[in-house]
Coordinates of C-alpha atoms in Angstrom, one line a residue:
Chain H
M1 CA -181.6 169.6 -124.1
P2 CA -178.3 171.5 -123.3
T3 CA -175.7 171.0 -125.9
T4 CA -173.4 168.1 -125.1
T5 CA -170.9 166.1 -127.0
S6 CA -171.6 162.4 -127.5
T7 CA -168.8 161.6 -125.1
E8 CA -170.4 163.8 -122.4
L9 CA -173.8 162.3 -123.1
R10 CA -172.4 158.8 -122.7
S11 CA -170.7 159.5 -119.5
T12 CA -173.8 161.3 -118.1
I13 CA -175.9 158.2 -119.0
V14 CA -173.4 155.8 -117.5
R15 CA -173.3 157.9 -114.3
I16 CA -177.1 157.9 -114.0
V17 CA -177.3 154.2 -114.7
L18 CA -174.8 153.4 -112.0
E19 CA -176.5 155.8 -109.5
S20 CA -179.9 154.4 -110.2
G21 CA -179.2 150.7 -109.7
E22 CA -180.6 149.0 -106.7
G23 CA -177.6 146.7 -106.3
E24 CA -174.0 147.8 -106.3
I25 CA -172.8 148.2 -109.8
T26 CA -169.5 149.6 -111.0
E27 CA -168.5 150.9 -114.4
S28 CA -166.2 147.9 -114.9
D29 CA -169.2 145.5 -114.1
L30 CA -171.1 147.3 -116.8
A31 CA -168.3 147.1 -119.3
A32 CA -167.8 143.4 -118.5
A33 CA -171.5 142.8 -119.2
D34 CA -171.1 144.5 -122.6
W35 CA -173.0 147.6 -121.3
S36 CA -176.2 145.5 -120.7
L37 CA -178.3 146.7 -117.7
T38 CA -180.1 143.4 -117.5
A39 CA -176.9 141.5 -117.1
V40 CA -175.9 143.5 -114.1
G41 CA -179.2 142.8 -112.3
Y42 CA -181.1 146.0 -113.1
T43 CA -184.6 145.7 -111.6
S44 CA -187.7 147.5 -112.8
L45 CA -187.3 149.9 -109.8
S46 CA -183.8 150.7 -111.1
Y47 CA -185.1 151.3 -114.6
I48 CA -187.8 153.7 -113.3
R49 CA -185.3 155.6 -111.2
M50 CA -182.9 155.8 -114.2
I51 CA -185.6 157.0 -116.6
D52 CA -186.8 159.6 -114.0
A53 CA -183.2 160.9 -113.6
V54 CA -182.5 161.0 -117.4
E55 CA -185.7 163.0 -118.0
N56 CA -185.0 165.4 -115.1
E57 CA -181.4 166.0 -116.0
L58 CA -181.6 166.1 -119.8
G59 CA -185.1 167.5 -120.2
V60 CA -186.4 164.7 -122.5
Y61 CA -189.3 162.3 -122.3
L62 CA -188.6 158.6 -122.7
D63 CA -191.8 156.6 -123.4
P64 CA -191.5 153.4 -121.4
E65 CA -194.2 151.7 -123.5
A66 CA -192.2 151.9 -126.7
E67 CA -189.3 149.7 -127.7
T68 CA -188.6 148.5 -124.1
E69 CA -185.6 146.4 -125.2
R70 CA -183.7 149.7 -126.0
F71 CA -183.7 150.6 -122.3
A72 CA -181.6 147.5 -121.6
T73 CA -178.3 148.9 -123.0
I74 CA -176.3 152.1 -122.6
D75 CA -176.3 152.5 -126.4
G76 CA -180.0 152.0 -126.6
I77 CA -180.7 154.6 -124.0
I78 CA -178.3 157.1 -125.7
G79 CA -180.3 156.5 -129.0
L80 CA -183.6 157.1 -127.3
V81 CA -182.3 160.3 -125.7
V82 CA -180.9 161.6 -129.0
E83 CA -184.1 160.9 -130.8
S84 CA -186.3 162.3 -128.1
S85 CA -184.3 165.6 -127.9
G86 CA -184.4 165.8 -131.7
D87 CA -188.2 165.7 -131.5
G88 CA -188.2 168.4 -128.9
D89 CA -186.3 170.8 -131.1
E90 CA -188.8 170.6 -134.0
Chain R
M1 CA -222.0 132.9 -114.5
I2 CA -219.5 135.7 -115.1
D3 CA -220.4 135.8 -118.8
T4 CA -224.1 136.3 -117.9
I5 CA -223.5 139.2 -115.6
V6 CA -220.9 140.9 -117.8
S7 CA -223.1 140.5 -120.9
E8 CA -225.9 142.2 -119.0
A9 CA -223.6 145.0 -118.0
L10 CA -222.4 145.4 -121.6
R11 CA -225.9 145.9 -122.8
R12 CA -226.9 148.2 -119.9
H13 CA -224.0 150.6 -120.5
A14 CA -223.9 150.1 -124.3
P15 CA -223.1 153.6 -125.6
R16 CA -220.6 154.5 -122.9
T17 CA -216.8 154.1 -123.3
A18 CA -215.7 150.8 -121.7
L19 CA -212.0 150.5 -122.5
A20 CA -209.1 152.3 -123.9
D21 CA -205.4 151.8 -124.4
T22 CA -202.9 153.9 -126.2
T23 CA -204.0 152.6 -129.6
R24 CA -207.8 152.2 -129.5
S25 CA -210.9 152.4 -127.4
F26 CA -214.2 150.5 -127.3
S27 CA -217.7 151.4 -126.2
Y28 CA -219.5 148.8 -124.1
A29 CA -221.5 147.8 -127.3
E30 CA -218.3 147.6 -129.4
L31 CA -216.7 145.5 -126.7
D32 CA -219.7 143.1 -126.7
A33 CA -219.5 142.7 -130.5
F34 CA -215.7 142.3 -130.4
A35 CA -215.9 139.6 -127.7
T36 CA -218.5 137.7 -129.8
E37 CA -216.3 137.9 -132.9
L38 CA -213.2 136.6 -130.9
A39 CA -215.4 133.8 -129.4
A40 CA -216.3 132.7 -133.0
D41 CA -212.6 132.8 -134.0
L42 CA -211.7 130.5 -131.0
R43 CA -214.4 127.9 -131.8
P44 CA -212.3 125.6 -134.1
W45 CA -209.6 125.1 -131.4
L46 CA -211.8 124.3 -128.4
S47 CA -211.8 120.8 -126.8
A48 CA -214.9 118.8 -127.2
G49 CA -217.0 117.8 -124.2
R50 CA -215.0 119.7 -121.5
P51 CA -214.0 123.3 -120.7
T52 CA -210.8 124.2 -122.7
R53 CA -208.0 125.5 -120.4
V54 CA -206.5 128.6 -121.9
G55 CA -203.5 130.4 -120.6
L56 CA -203.7 134.2 -121.2
L57 CA -200.1 135.4 -121.3
A58 CA -200.1 139.0 -122.3
G59 CA -199.5 142.6 -121.2
N60 CA -202.3 145.1 -120.6
S61 CA -204.4 146.1 -123.6
A62 CA -208.0 146.7 -124.4
E63 CA -207.9 143.5 -126.5
Y64 CA -206.7 141.6 -123.4
V65 CA -210.1 142.3 -121.8
A66 CA -212.0 141.4 -125.0
I67 CA -210.2 138.0 -125.1
Y68 CA -210.9 137.4 -121.5
L69 CA -214.6 137.9 -122.1
A70 CA -214.5 135.8 -125.3
L71 CA -212.9 132.9 -123.3
L72 CA -215.6 133.1 -120.7
R73 CA -218.3 133.4 -123.4
S74 CA -216.9 130.2 -125.1
G75 CA -217.1 128.2 -121.9
C76 CA -213.3 128.1 -121.6
V77 CA -211.4 128.5 -118.3
P78 CA -209.0 131.4 -118.6
F79 CA -205.7 131.0 -116.7
L80 CA -204.2 134.5 -116.2
V81 CA -200.5 134.1 -116.4
D82 CA -198.0 136.8 -115.5
A83 CA -196.6 138.2 -118.7
A84 CA -193.2 138.4 -117.1
A85 CA -193.0 134.5 -116.8
T86 CA -190.0 132.9 -118.3
A87 CA -190.3 129.9 -120.7
T88 CA -189.2 127.6 -117.8
E89 CA -192.0 129.0 -115.5
L90 CA -194.5 128.8 -118.4
R91 CA -193.6 125.2 -119.1
T92 CA -194.1 124.3 -115.4
I93 CA -197.5 126.0 -115.3
T94 CA -198.6 124.4 -118.6
D95 CA -197.8 120.9 -117.5
D96 CA -199.0 121.3 -113.9
C97 CA -202.4 122.7 -114.9
G98 CA -202.9 120.8 -118.2
L99 CA -203.3 123.9 -120.4
D100 CA -204.8 123.1 -123.8
L101 CA -204.0 126.5 -125.4
L102 CA -202.0 129.7 -124.8
V103 CA -203.0 133.1 -126.0
Q104 CA -199.8 135.2 -126.4
E105 CA -198.7 138.5 -127.9
S106 CA -195.8 137.3 -130.0
P107 CA -196.6 135.5 -133.2
V108 CA -193.6 133.2 -132.4
P109 CA -194.4 130.6 -129.6
V110 CA -192.9 131.5 -126.2
L111 CA -192.6 127.8 -125.6
P112 CA -190.2 126.4 -128.3
S113 CA -192.2 123.1 -128.6
A114 CA -195.7 124.8 -129.0
V115 CA -197.6 124.7 -132.3
V116 CA -199.2 127.8 -133.7
R117 CA -203.0 127.5 -134.2
G118 CA -203.7 130.9 -135.6
P119 CA -204.3 134.6 -134.8
L120 CA -206.9 135.9 -132.3
G121 CA -207.2 139.6 -133.0
R122 CA -203.7 141.0 -132.6
H123 CA -202.7 138.0 -130.4
T124 CA -201.7 134.4 -131.3
V125 CA -203.2 131.1 -130.1
V126 CA -200.7 128.2 -129.7
A127 CA -201.1 124.6 -128.5
P128 CA -198.4 124.2 -125.8
G129 CA -198.5 120.4 -125.8
A130 CA -198.8 119.9 -122.0
S131 CA -197.4 116.7 -120.7
G132 CA -198.1 114.7 -117.5
P133 CA -201.3 114.0 -115.7
V134 CA -204.1 116.6 -116.0
P135 CA -205.5 117.6 -112.6
G136 CA -209.3 117.8 -112.5
L137 CA -210.9 121.3 -112.3
R138 CA -213.7 121.8 -109.8
P139 CA -217.1 121.9 -111.6
D140 CA -217.8 125.5 -110.8
T141 CA -214.3 126.9 -111.6
E142 CA -214.5 129.7 -114.1
V143 CA -211.2 131.5 -113.8
C144 CA -207.7 130.5 -112.5
R145 CA -205.0 132.8 -111.3
F146 CA -201.5 132.2 -109.9
T147 CA -199.9 133.1 -106.7
S148 CA -196.2 133.0 -105.8
G149 CA -197.1 130.0 -103.7
S150 CA -195.8 128.5 -100.5
T151 CA -194.7 125.2 -102.1
G152 CA -191.6 126.5 -104.0
K153 CA -193.5 127.0 -107.3
P154 CA -196.5 129.1 -108.4
N155 CA -199.8 127.8 -107.0
C156 CA -202.8 127.9 -109.4
I157 CA -205.9 129.1 -107.6
E158 CA -209.3 128.0 -108.9
F159 CA -212.1 130.6 -108.6
S160 CA -215.8 130.0 -109.0
G161 CA -217.7 132.5 -111.1
R162 CA -219.6 133.5 -108.0
A163 CA -216.3 134.3 -106.1
V164 CA -214.9 136.4 -109.0
A165 CA -218.2 138.3 -109.4
R166 CA -218.5 138.9 -105.6
A167 CA -214.9 140.3 -105.5
A168 CA -215.9 142.8 -108.2
V169 CA -219.3 143.7 -106.8
N170 CA -218.0 144.1 -103.2
W171 CA -215.1 146.2 -104.3
A172 CA -217.3 148.5 -106.5
E173 CA -219.8 148.9 -103.6
G174 CA -217.2 149.3 -100.9
T175 CA -215.3 151.9 -102.7
G176 CA -218.2 153.7 -104.4
L177 CA -217.0 152.9 -108.0
S178 CA -219.5 154.4 -110.5
E179 CA -220.1 155.1 -114.2
D180 CA -218.6 158.5 -113.6
D181 CA -215.2 157.0 -112.9
R182 CA -212.3 156.7 -115.3
I183 CA -209.7 154.3 -114.1
A184 CA -206.1 154.6 -115.2
C185 CA -204.6 151.1 -114.5
F186 CA -200.9 150.7 -114.5
A187 CA -200.9 147.3 -112.8
S188 CA -200.9 144.1 -114.9
L189 CA -204.4 142.6 -115.3
S190 CA -203.1 139.2 -114.2
N191 CA -202.1 140.6 -110.9
G192 CA -204.6 140.8 -108.0
L193 CA -204.3 144.6 -107.6
A194 CA -205.7 145.1 -111.2
F195 CA -207.8 142.0 -111.4
N196 CA -209.7 142.9 -108.3
T197 CA -209.9 146.7 -108.5
S198 CA -210.2 147.2 -112.2
L199 CA -211.0 144.4 -114.6
L200 CA -214.5 143.1 -113.8
A201 CA -215.4 145.8 -111.2
S202 CA -215.0 148.5 -113.9
L203 CA -217.2 146.7 -116.4
L204 CA -220.0 146.0 -113.9
A205 CA -220.0 149.6 -112.6
G206 CA -220.1 151.1 -116.1
S207 CA -216.8 152.9 -115.6
E208 CA -214.1 153.6 -118.2
L209 CA -211.0 151.5 -117.9
R210 CA -207.8 152.9 -119.4
L211 CA -205.0 150.3 -119.6
H212 CA -201.3 151.1 -119.5
R213 CA -198.3 148.9 -119.8
G214 CA -194.6 149.4 -119.5
L215 CA -192.8 150.9 -116.6
P216 CA -194.9 153.4 -114.6
T217 CA -192.5 156.4 -114.7
A218 CA -193.8 159.8 -113.5
G219 CA -193.5 161.1 -117.1
S220 CA -195.7 158.4 -118.5
V221 CA -198.2 158.7 -115.7
V222 CA -198.6 162.4 -116.1
R223 CA -199.1 162.1 -119.8
A224 CA -201.6 159.3 -119.4
L225 CA -203.6 161.2 -116.8
A226 CA -203.6 164.4 -118.8
Q227 CA -204.9 162.5 -121.8
G228 CA -207.4 160.3 -120.0
R229 CA -208.7 162.6 -117.2
A230 CA -208.7 159.7 -114.8
T231 CA -210.6 159.8 -111.5
R232 CA -208.8 156.7 -110.2
L233 CA -205.2 155.7 -110.4
V234 CA -204.2 152.1 -109.8
G235 CA -200.5 151.2 -109.5
F236 CA -197.7 149.7 -107.5
P237 CA -195.7 151.7 -105.0
A238 CA -193.0 152.4 -107.6
L239 CA -195.4 154.6 -109.5
Y240 CA -196.1 156.8 -106.5
E241 CA -192.4 156.9 -105.6
S242 CA -191.6 158.1 -109.1
V243 CA -194.2 160.8 -109.0
V244 CA -193.0 162.1 -105.7
R245 CA -189.3 161.8 -106.6
T246 CA -189.7 163.9 -109.7
A247 CA -192.3 166.2 -108.1
A248 CA -194.1 165.6 -111.4
S249 CA -196.3 168.3 -112.9
T250 CA -199.5 168.0 -110.9
D251 CA -201.9 169.8 -113.1
A252 CA -202.6 166.5 -114.8
L253 CA -203.3 164.9 -111.5
R254 CA -205.9 167.4 -110.4
G255 CA -208.9 165.3 -111.6
L256 CA -207.9 162.4 -109.5
R257 CA -210.3 161.4 -106.7
F258 CA -208.6 158.1 -105.7
A259 CA -205.1 156.7 -105.9
I260 CA -204.8 153.0 -105.1
S261 CA -201.6 151.2 -104.3
S262 CA -200.9 147.7 -103.1
A263 CA -200.5 147.4 -99.3
A264 CA -197.6 147.7 -96.9
P265 CA -194.5 148.6 -98.9
L266 CA -195.4 152.3 -99.6
S267 CA -193.6 154.5 -97.2
A268 CA -195.6 157.1 -95.1
E269 CA -193.3 159.8 -96.4
V270 CA -194.2 159.0 -100.0
G271 CA -197.9 158.9 -99.2
A272 CA -197.7 162.3 -97.4
R273 CA -195.7 164.0 -100.2
F274 CA -198.1 162.6 -102.8
T275 CA -201.0 164.1 -101.0
E276 CA -199.2 167.4 -100.7
L277 CA -198.6 167.4 -104.5
T278 CA -202.0 166.3 -105.6
G279 CA -204.5 166.7 -102.7
V280 CA -205.3 163.0 -103.0
R281 CA -204.6 160.4 -100.4
I282 CA -203.2 157.1 -101.5
R283 CA -205.4 154.2 -100.4
D284 CA -203.7 150.9 -99.8
Y285 CA -205.2 147.9 -101.5
Y286 CA -205.1 145.0 -99.1
G287 CA -206.1 141.5 -100.3
T288 CA -204.5 138.2 -101.0
A289 CA -204.5 136.2 -104.2
E290 CA -206.5 133.5 -102.5
T291 CA -209.1 135.6 -100.8
G292 CA -209.6 138.6 -103.1
P293 CA -209.8 142.2 -101.8
L294 CA -210.3 142.5 -98.1
T295 CA -210.2 146.0 -96.7
F296 CA -210.7 149.6 -97.9
D297 CA -210.0 152.9 -96.2
A298 CA -212.8 155.1 -97.4
G299 CA -211.7 158.2 -95.4
A300 CA -212.3 161.5 -97.2
A301 CA -209.5 163.0 -99.3
G302 CA -207.3 165.4 -97.4
T303 CA -208.2 164.1 -94.0
V304 CA -205.6 162.6 -91.7
P305 CA -205.5 158.9 -92.4
A306 CA -206.6 156.6 -89.6
P307 CA -204.0 153.9 -88.8
G308 CA -204.2 150.8 -90.9
L309 CA -205.7 149.7 -94.2
G310 CA -209.3 150.4 -93.4
P311 CA -212.2 148.2 -92.3
A312 CA -213.4 145.0 -94.0
L313 CA -215.1 145.4 -97.4
P314 CA -218.6 144.1 -97.8
G315 CA -218.7 140.3 -97.8
V316 CA -215.4 140.0 -95.8
S317 CA -214.9 139.0 -92.2
L318 CA -211.5 139.5 -90.5
R319 CA -209.9 138.2 -87.3
A320 CA -206.6 139.6 -86.0
G321 CA -204.9 140.8 -82.8
S322 CA -206.8 143.1 -80.5
G323 CA -204.2 145.9 -80.3
P324 CA -200.7 147.1 -81.0
G325 CA -199.3 145.1 -78.1
E326 CA -201.0 141.9 -79.2
P327 CA -200.7 141.4 -83.0
D328 CA -201.8 138.0 -84.2
T329 CA -202.2 135.9 -87.4
I330 CA -204.8 137.5 -89.7
L331 CA -207.7 135.1 -90.5
V332 CA -210.2 135.8 -93.2
R333 CA -213.5 134.7 -94.6
S334 CA -214.6 136.3 -97.8
Q335 CA -217.3 135.8 -100.5
S336 CA -214.5 136.2 -103.0
M337 CA -212.4 133.3 -101.7
G338 CA -210.8 130.8 -104.2
S339 CA -211.8 127.2 -104.0
G340 CA -208.4 125.5 -103.9
Y341 CA -205.0 125.0 -105.6
L342 CA -205.4 123.1 -108.8
N343 CA -201.7 122.0 -108.9
A344 CA -201.1 121.5 -105.1
P345 CA -203.8 119.3 -103.7
G346 CA -204.3 119.8 -100.0
A347 CA -202.1 122.9 -99.7
F348 CA -205.0 125.4 -99.7
E349 CA -207.0 123.3 -97.3
A350 CA -204.0 123.2 -94.9
R351 CA -204.3 127.0 -94.7
L352 CA -207.9 126.8 -93.4
D353 CA -208.5 126.4 -89.7
E354 CA -211.1 124.1 -88.3
E355 CA -213.8 126.7 -88.7
G356 CA -212.9 127.4 -92.3
W357 CA -211.0 130.7 -91.7
F358 CA -208.1 131.3 -94.1
R359 CA -204.6 132.1 -92.7
T360 CA -203.3 135.0 -94.9
G361 CA -199.7 134.7 -93.8
D362 CA -199.8 138.2 -92.5
V363 CA -199.8 139.3 -88.8
G364 CA -201.6 142.4 -87.4
Y365 CA -204.4 143.8 -85.3
L366 CA -207.6 145.6 -85.5
S367 CA -207.7 149.3 -84.4
G368 CA -211.3 150.6 -84.3
G369 CA -212.2 148.1 -87.0
S370 CA -209.3 149.1 -89.2
L371 CA -206.7 146.5 -90.0
V372 CA -203.1 147.3 -89.2
L373 CA -200.4 145.0 -90.6
T374 CA -197.3 144.4 -88.4
G375 CA -195.5 141.5 -90.2
R376 CA -195.7 138.2 -91.9
T377 CA -195.6 134.5 -90.7
S378 CA -194.7 133.1 -94.1
H379 CA -191.5 133.1 -96.1
M380 CA -193.0 135.4 -98.7
L381 CA -191.1 138.5 -99.6
N382 CA -193.0 141.7 -100.7
V383 CA -190.8 143.7 -103.0
G384 CA -192.4 146.7 -104.7
G385 CA -195.8 145.2 -104.0
R386 CA -195.0 141.9 -105.7
K387 CA -195.0 138.7 -103.7
I388 CA -192.1 136.4 -104.1
D389 CA -191.6 133.0 -102.6
S390 CA -188.1 132.9 -101.1
T391 CA -188.1 129.1 -101.2
E392 CA -188.7 129.1 -105.0
V393 CA -185.7 131.5 -105.6
A394 CA -183.4 129.6 -103.1
R395 CA -184.2 126.3 -104.9
V396 CA -183.2 127.7 -108.3
L397 CA -179.9 129.0 -106.8
L398 CA -179.2 125.5 -105.2
E399 CA -179.4 124.0 -108.7
V400 CA -176.1 125.6 -109.5
P401 CA -173.1 123.3 -109.1
G402 CA -170.9 124.6 -106.3
V403 CA -173.8 126.1 -104.3
A404 CA -174.1 124.4 -100.9
D405 CA -176.7 126.5 -99.2
A406 CA -178.8 129.5 -100.1
V407 CA -181.1 131.9 -98.2
V408 CA -183.2 134.4 -100.0
L409 CA -184.4 137.5 -98.1
E410 CA -185.6 141.0 -98.4
A411 CA -182.9 143.6 -97.7
P412 CA -182.8 147.4 -98.2
S413 CA -181.2 148.6 -101.4
R414 CA -178.7 151.5 -101.4
H415 CA -181.8 153.7 -102.1
G416 CA -183.6 152.3 -99.0
A417 CA -186.2 150.4 -101.0
P418 CA -186.6 146.7 -100.4
M419 CA -184.8 144.4 -102.8
V420 CA -184.5 140.6 -103.3
A421 CA -181.2 139.6 -101.8
A422 CA -179.5 136.2 -101.5
V423 CA -176.7 134.8 -99.3
V424 CA -175.0 131.6 -100.5
T425 CA -172.3 129.3 -99.3
G426 CA -170.3 126.9 -101.5
D427 CA -167.2 125.1 -102.3
A428 CA -164.3 126.1 -104.5
G429 CA -166.4 125.6 -107.6
L430 CA -168.9 128.3 -106.6
P431 CA -169.5 130.6 -109.5
D432 CA -169.4 134.4 -109.0
P433 CA -172.6 136.3 -108.2
A434 CA -173.1 137.5 -111.8
E435 CA -173.2 133.9 -113.0
L436 CA -175.6 132.9 -110.2
R437 CA -177.9 135.8 -111.2
R438 CA -177.7 134.8 -114.9
H439 CA -178.8 131.2 -113.9
A440 CA -181.7 132.6 -112.0
A441 CA -182.7 135.1 -114.7
E442 CA -183.0 132.2 -117.2
R443 CA -185.5 130.4 -115.0
L444 CA -187.4 133.0 -113.0
A445 CA -189.4 136.1 -113.8
A446 CA -187.1 139.2 -113.6
Y447 CA -188.7 140.6 -110.4
K448 CA -187.7 137.3 -108.5
V449 CA -184.0 137.4 -109.5
P450 CA -181.8 138.5 -106.6
T451 CA -180.5 142.0 -107.1
A452 CA -177.5 141.5 -104.7
I453 CA -175.8 138.2 -103.7
R454 CA -173.3 137.7 -100.9
V455 CA -171.1 134.8 -100.4
V456 CA -170.3 133.7 -96.9
A457 CA -168.4 130.7 -95.3
E458 CA -171.5 129.7 -93.3
I459 CA -175.1 130.8 -93.0
P460 CA -175.6 132.1 -89.4
R461 CA -178.6 130.3 -87.8
G462 CA -180.5 130.7 -84.6
T463 CA -181.0 128.0 -82.0
T464 CA -184.0 126.6 -83.9
G465 CA -181.9 126.2 -87.0
K466 CA -183.7 129.0 -88.9
P467 CA -181.4 131.4 -90.7
A468 CA -180.7 134.5 -88.6
L469 CA -182.3 137.0 -91.0
P470 CA -181.3 140.2 -89.2
R471 CA -177.6 139.2 -89.3
L472 CA -177.9 138.2 -92.9
R473 CA -179.7 141.5 -93.7
Q474 CA -176.6 143.4 -92.2
L475 CA -174.5 141.9 -95.0
F476 CA -176.3 144.3 -97.3
D477 CA -176.0 147.3 -95.1
P478 CA -173.9 149.9 -97.0
V479 CA -171.7 150.5 -94.0
S480 CA -170.7 146.9 -93.7
R481 CA -170.1 146.3 -97.4
Q482 CA -166.6 145.0 -98.1
D483 CA -166.5 146.2 -101.7

């Protein structure tokens, strides 16, 4: 994964999450929903699109069978990306 | 009856691999022994003197299949419940169908009032405490499944053992499924796509069934295929869209001979691009919950697909319009037909014409024997291959104080894919769309919850009083959006 600061990573994830949603979601909607994707109407199609984009852009693999609840928040996704890129470096 | 033919297949294919998930695998002989062991564990909880009704509420796993077989072996009637069901939906199903037991993944009961009976393998058996009158099962019913329904709540379809067996045998025969096949199944086993193409069909044919769960992203599909060397891939359109969107590494897909998707929603572009990437053509599965699988397009890989979904499978008769200019209601007779709705007496019979043909709710025509779909007569939505009863969703929205009217429809999302959309009217107390969605999400499985909601002063209606769907759909058009 290219070197990024945690702020850059967060804004990249937020951008991908907003772009991947099926409905119209804004960053303020997400903030008002405590950064929960489920609360802003994220569908399974949106999740698939989001995971595809994260994998493509950041060069990581996110296993959708593991710890599915972590995909439901921005912090959860950031955690998964960080862990996954750590694995890749070893 | 199902137990008899499966047991015979388990013995016939004994040394071969029957099942695998990401944590374990079973040969046919091991599956046989495991199902016997689970059947013995179930014995203390069974009802005396009548078949025990057991809801199976779980995601895909090798153990799911073993439990299904153990239930059949114990003389129970398995009710295959969508693992995405909310507690509210599960309570309705339990009471409507008089379920005696539920088998679930979590050790904590999904229904708050249920009482834990004990473990069954890695699953847990609970007594849900059904209330209300218990509808009588038909004497030959061996399995029950659910459909989104046409009555505003899920309908429970009763199947005889013969119908379930014929669905599997006819699918295996019509599609050439054999013991050389390894099926990678990403669809949930409670859903018709997997139930009819994978579960029993695989066991009877001596194939290897590899079960996957979670979201079917291209990354996970490629890994699964690289590991399992599958010859058949079974999944919803979202899986194929993901593979095409990411132009996934195709080396892993080289061993594929068949790719099966549920009918209609997959776009021609996605199909063509998938074939370009893999050399494999996606075959549309067409069937309905009530009738079982109906058609199959057996055209060779790489050939230009004929129009439509293919001719009728063995044991299936179809009636439809005679050409593109004259589409008509699709009528079906099949050996795999259900017997009736357990929880909606008369509603199944109302869909049969005087000669016993079943009205599928789809409209289309036959072109050289191949069935072409052109639309639907019912108010069912088809989003990502999952059927949703628009009335059920609208009814949940109408429960919210302040909502005066609600219409639920299919509309294109900003990515062009179909999504569940709702248009509502209300008074000053109408909550905002986020609150409406929260209310729906607490009561409905996630895939039924409207992705986008528009508030209007009045629902536009045609002269017959029906909502003007094209005008409502425009409200979700990106150009006409107000926000």
